[in-house]
PDB file of C-alpha atoms and ligand atoms in Angstrom:
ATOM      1  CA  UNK A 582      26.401  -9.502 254.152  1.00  0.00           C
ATOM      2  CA  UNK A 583      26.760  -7.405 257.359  1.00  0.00           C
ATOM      3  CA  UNK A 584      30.030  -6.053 255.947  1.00  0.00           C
ATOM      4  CA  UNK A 585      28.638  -5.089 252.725  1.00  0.00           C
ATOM      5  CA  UNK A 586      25.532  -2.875 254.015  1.00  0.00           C
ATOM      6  CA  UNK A 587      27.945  -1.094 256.300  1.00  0.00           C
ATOM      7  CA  UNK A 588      30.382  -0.931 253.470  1.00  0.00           C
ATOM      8  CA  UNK A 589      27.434   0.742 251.446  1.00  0.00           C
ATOM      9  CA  UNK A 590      26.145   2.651 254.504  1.00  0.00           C
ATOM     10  CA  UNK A 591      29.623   4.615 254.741  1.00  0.00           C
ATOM     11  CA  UNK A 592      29.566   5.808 250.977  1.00  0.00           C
ATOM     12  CA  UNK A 593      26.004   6.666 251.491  1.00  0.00           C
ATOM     13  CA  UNK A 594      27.135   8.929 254.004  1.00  0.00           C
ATOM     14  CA  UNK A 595      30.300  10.143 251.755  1.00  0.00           C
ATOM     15  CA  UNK A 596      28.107  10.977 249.489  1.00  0.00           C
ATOM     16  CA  UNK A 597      25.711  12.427 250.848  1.00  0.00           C
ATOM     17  CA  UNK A 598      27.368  15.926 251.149  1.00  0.00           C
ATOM     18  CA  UNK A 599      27.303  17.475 247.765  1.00  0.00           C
ATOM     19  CA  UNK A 600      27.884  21.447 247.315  1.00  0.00           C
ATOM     20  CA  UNK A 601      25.040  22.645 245.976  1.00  0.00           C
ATOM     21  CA  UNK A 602      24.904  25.972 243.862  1.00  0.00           C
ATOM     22  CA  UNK A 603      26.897  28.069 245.201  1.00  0.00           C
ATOM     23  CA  UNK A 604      27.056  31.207 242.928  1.00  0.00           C
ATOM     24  CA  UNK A 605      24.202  32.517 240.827  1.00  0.00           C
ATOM     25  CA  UNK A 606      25.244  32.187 237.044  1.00  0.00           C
ATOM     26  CA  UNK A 607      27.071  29.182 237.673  1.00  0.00           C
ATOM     27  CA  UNK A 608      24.575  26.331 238.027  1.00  0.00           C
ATOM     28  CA  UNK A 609      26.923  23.713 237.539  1.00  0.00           C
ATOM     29  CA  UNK A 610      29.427  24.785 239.938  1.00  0.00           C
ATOM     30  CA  UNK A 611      31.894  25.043 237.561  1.00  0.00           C
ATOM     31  CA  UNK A 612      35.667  25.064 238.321  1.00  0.00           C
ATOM     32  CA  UNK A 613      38.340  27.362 237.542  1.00  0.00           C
ATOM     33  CA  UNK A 614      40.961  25.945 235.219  1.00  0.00           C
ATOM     34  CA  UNK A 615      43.712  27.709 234.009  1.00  0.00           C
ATOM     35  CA  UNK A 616      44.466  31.395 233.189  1.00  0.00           C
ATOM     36  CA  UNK A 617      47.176  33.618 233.256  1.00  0.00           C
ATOM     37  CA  UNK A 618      47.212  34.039 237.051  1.00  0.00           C
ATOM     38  CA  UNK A 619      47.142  29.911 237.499  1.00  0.00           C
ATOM     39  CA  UNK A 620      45.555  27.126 237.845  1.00  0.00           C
ATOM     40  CA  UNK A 621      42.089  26.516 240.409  1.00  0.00           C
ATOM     41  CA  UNK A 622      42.627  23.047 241.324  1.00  0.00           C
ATOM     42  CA  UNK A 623      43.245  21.642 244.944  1.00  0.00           C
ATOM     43  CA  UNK A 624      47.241  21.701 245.042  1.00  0.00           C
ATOM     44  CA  UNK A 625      47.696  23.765 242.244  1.00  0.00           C
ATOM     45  CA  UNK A 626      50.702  25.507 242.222  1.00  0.00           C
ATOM     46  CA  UNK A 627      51.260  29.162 244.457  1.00  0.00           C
ATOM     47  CA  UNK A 628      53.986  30.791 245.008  1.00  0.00           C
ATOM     48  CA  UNK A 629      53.709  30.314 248.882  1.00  0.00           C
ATOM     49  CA  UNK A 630      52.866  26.699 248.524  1.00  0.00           C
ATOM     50  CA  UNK A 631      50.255  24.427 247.408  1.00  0.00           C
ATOM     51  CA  UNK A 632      46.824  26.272 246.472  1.00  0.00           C
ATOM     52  CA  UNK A 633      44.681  24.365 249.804  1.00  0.00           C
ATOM     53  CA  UNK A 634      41.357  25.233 248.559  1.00  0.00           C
ATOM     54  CA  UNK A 635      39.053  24.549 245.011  1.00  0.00           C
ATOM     55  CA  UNK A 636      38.423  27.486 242.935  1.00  0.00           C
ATOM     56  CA  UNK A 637      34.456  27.505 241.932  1.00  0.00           C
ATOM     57  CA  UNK A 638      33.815  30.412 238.973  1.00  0.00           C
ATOM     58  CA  UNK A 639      31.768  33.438 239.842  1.00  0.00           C
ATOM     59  CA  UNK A 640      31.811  36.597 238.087  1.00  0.00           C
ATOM     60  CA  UNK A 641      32.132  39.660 240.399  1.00  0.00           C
ATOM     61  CA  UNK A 642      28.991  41.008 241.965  1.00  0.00           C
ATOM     62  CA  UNK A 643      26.983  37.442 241.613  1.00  0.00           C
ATOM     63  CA  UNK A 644      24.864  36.559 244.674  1.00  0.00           C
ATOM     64  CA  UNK A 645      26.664  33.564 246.661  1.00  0.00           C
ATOM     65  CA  UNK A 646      24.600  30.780 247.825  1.00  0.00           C
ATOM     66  CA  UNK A 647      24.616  28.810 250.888  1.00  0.00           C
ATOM     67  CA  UNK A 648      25.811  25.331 249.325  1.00  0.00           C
ATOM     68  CA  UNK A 649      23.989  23.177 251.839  1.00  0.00           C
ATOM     69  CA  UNK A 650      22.064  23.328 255.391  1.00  0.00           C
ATOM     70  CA  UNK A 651      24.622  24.985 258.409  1.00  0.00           C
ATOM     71  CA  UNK A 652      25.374  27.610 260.851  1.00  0.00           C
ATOM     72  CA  UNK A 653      27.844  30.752 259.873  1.00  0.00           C
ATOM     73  CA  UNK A 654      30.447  30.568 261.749  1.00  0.00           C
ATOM     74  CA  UNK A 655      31.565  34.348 261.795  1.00  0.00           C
ATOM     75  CA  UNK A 656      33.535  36.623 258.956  1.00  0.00           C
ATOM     76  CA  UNK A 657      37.389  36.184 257.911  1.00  0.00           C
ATOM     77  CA  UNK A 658      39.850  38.334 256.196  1.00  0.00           C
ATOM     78  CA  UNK A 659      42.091  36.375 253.645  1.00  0.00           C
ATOM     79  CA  UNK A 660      44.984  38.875 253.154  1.00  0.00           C
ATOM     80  CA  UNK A 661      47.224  40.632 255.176  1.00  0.00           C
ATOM     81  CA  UNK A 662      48.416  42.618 251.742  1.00  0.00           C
ATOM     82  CA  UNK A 663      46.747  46.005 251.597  1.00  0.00           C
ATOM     83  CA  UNK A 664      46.607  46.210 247.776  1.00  0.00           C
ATOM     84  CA  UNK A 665      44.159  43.122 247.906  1.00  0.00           C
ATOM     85  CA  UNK A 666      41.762  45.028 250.011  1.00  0.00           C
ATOM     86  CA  UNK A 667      38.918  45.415 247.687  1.00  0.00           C
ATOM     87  CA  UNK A 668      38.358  41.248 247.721  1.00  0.00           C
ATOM     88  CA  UNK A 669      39.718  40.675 251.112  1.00  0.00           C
ATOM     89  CA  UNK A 670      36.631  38.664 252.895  1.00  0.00           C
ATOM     90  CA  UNK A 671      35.110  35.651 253.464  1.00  0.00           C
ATOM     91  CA  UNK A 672      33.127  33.574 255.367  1.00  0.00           C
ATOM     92  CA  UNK A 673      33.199  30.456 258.090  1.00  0.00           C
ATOM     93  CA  UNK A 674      30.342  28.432 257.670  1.00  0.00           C
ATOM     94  CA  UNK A 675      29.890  24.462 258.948  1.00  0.00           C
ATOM     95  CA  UNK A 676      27.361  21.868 258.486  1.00  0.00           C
ATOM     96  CA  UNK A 677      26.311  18.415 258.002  1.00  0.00           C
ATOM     97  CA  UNK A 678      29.946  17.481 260.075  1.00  0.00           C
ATOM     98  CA  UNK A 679      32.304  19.763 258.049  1.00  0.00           C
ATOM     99  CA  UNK A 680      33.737  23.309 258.116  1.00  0.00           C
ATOM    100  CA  UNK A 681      34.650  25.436 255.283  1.00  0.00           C
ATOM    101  CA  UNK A 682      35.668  29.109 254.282  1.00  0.00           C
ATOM    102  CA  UNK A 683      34.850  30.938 251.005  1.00  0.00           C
ATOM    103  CA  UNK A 684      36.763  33.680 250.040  1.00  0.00           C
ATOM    104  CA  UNK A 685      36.315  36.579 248.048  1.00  0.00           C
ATOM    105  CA  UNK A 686      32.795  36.621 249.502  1.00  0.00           C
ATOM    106  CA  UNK A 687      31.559  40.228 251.284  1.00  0.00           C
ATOM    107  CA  UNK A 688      28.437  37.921 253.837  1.00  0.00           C
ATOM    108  CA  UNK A 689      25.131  39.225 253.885  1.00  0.00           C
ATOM    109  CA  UNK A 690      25.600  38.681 258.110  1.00  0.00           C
ATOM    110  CA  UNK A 691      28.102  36.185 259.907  1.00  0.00           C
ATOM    111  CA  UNK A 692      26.084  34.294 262.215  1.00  0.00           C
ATOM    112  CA  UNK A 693      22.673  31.999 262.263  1.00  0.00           C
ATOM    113  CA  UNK A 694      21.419  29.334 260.195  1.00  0.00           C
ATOM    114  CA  UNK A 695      20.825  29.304 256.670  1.00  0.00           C
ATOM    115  CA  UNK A 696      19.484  26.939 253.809  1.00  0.00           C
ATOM    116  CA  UNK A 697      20.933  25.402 250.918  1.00  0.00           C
ATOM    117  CA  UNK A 698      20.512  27.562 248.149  1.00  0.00           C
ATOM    118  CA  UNK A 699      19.611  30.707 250.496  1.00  0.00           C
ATOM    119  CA  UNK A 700      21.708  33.838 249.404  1.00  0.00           C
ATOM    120  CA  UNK A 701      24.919  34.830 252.137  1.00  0.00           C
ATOM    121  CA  UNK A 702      26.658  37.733 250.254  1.00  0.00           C
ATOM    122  CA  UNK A 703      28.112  38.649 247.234  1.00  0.00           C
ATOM    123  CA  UNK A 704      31.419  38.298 245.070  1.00  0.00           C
ATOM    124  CA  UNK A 705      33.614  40.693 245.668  1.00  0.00           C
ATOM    125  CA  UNK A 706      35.512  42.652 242.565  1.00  0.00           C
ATOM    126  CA  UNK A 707      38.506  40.270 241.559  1.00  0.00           C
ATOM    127  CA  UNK A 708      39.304  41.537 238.139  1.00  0.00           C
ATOM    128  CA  UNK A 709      40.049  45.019 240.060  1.00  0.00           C
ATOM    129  CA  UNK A 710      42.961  42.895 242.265  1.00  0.00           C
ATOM    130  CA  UNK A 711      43.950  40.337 239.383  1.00  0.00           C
ATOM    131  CA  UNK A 712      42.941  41.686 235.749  1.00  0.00           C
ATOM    132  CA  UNK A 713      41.982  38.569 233.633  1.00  0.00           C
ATOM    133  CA  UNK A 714      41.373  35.772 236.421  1.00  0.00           C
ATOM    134  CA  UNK A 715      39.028  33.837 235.959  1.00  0.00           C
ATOM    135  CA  UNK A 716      36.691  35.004 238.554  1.00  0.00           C
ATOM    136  CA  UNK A 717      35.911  32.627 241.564  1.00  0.00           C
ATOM    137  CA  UNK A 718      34.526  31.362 245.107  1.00  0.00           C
ATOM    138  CA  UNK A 719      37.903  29.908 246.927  1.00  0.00           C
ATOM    139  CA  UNK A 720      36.222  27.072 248.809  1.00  0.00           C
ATOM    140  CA  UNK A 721      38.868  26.184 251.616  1.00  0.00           C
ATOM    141  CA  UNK A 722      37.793  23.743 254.199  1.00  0.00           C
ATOM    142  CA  UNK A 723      38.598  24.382 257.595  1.00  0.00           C
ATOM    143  CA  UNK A 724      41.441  21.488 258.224  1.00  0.00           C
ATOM    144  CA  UNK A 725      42.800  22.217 254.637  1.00  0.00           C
ATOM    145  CA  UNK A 726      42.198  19.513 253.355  1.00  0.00           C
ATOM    146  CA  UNK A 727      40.522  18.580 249.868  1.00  0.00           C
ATOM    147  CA  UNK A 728      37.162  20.243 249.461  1.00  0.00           C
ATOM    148  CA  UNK A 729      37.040  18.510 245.689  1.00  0.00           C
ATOM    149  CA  UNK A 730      35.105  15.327 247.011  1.00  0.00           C
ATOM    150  CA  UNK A 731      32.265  17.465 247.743  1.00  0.00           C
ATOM    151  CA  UNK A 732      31.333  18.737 243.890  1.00  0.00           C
TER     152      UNK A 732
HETATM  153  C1  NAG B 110      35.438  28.239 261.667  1.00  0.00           C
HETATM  154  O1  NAG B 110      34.422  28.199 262.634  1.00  0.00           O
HETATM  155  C2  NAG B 110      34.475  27.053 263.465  1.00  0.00           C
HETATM  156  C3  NAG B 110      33.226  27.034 264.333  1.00  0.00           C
HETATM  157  O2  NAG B 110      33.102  28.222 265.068  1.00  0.00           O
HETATM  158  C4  NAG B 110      35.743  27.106 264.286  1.00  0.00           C
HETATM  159  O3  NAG B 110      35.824  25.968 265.121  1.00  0.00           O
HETATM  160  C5  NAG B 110      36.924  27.111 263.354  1.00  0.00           C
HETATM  161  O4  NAG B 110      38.110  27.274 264.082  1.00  0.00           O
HETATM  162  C6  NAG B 110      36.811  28.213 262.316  1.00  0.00           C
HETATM  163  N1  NAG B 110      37.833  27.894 261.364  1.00  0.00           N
HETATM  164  C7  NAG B 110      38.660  28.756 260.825  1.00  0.00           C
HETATM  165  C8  NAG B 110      39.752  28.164 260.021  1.00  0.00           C
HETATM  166  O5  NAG B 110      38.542  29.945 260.970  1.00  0.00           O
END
């Protein structure tokens, strides 16, 4: 019996953290599937390895959402390529025991609290770097490992 409540206890807890909205337009949080520049899944295919993050559709210029209660954790660039410029930032942002990045996103600040569902910045322009994307939040977490177990 003991074994069974702390069985249920620990998928209580896995459960517990869920993404909530995290781009306006996309209520759902909606993955990226597959267009002509690839595929948005966790492992998906790249041409300098595995994708590491889960692609989460947002058209350019939406308002980006905290996704749940946490602390920004400071501003990141995602390229080093100067062509990619117009979509290259992001931002660090931890809570409820995890860390993850989203890229693509130009943050309304970089540091303090915020609440799930509070706005943090803004999609950045992708169609300008990759005509005919789908558009999308990159949702990376900080170890690289699978962010999909939180939508
Ligand atoms: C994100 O921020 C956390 C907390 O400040 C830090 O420990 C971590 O190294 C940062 N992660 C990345 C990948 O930038």
């Amino acid at each position: 019996m003991r074994r069974v409540v702390v069985l249920l206890a620990v998928l209580w807890v896995c459960d517990a953290v869920k993404f909530g909205q995290l781009c306006s337009g996309n209520p759902s949080n909606s993955r990226r599937t597959s267009d002509r520049w690839g595929q948005g899944h966790y492992g998906a295919r790249r041409v300098n390895g595995p994708h590491r993050g889960l692609d989460i559709k947002c058209r350019d210029g939406a308002a980006v959402y905290a996704p749940f209660n946490g602390r920004l954790n400071g501003k990141l660039t995602v390229y080093t390529d100067p062509t990619k410029a117009a979509i290259n930032e992001g931002i660090n942002l931890s809570g409820q025991g995890l860390c993850f990045k989203l890229f693509y996103v130009r943050p309304d600040r970089t540091s303090g609290t915020v609440r799930k569902g509070q706005r943090i910045g803004t999609m950045l322009p992708m169609q300008r770097v990759y005509p005919g994307i789908t558009s999308h939040v990159h949702v990376q977490m900080c170890d690289k490992s699978d962010p999909t177990p939180y939508f």
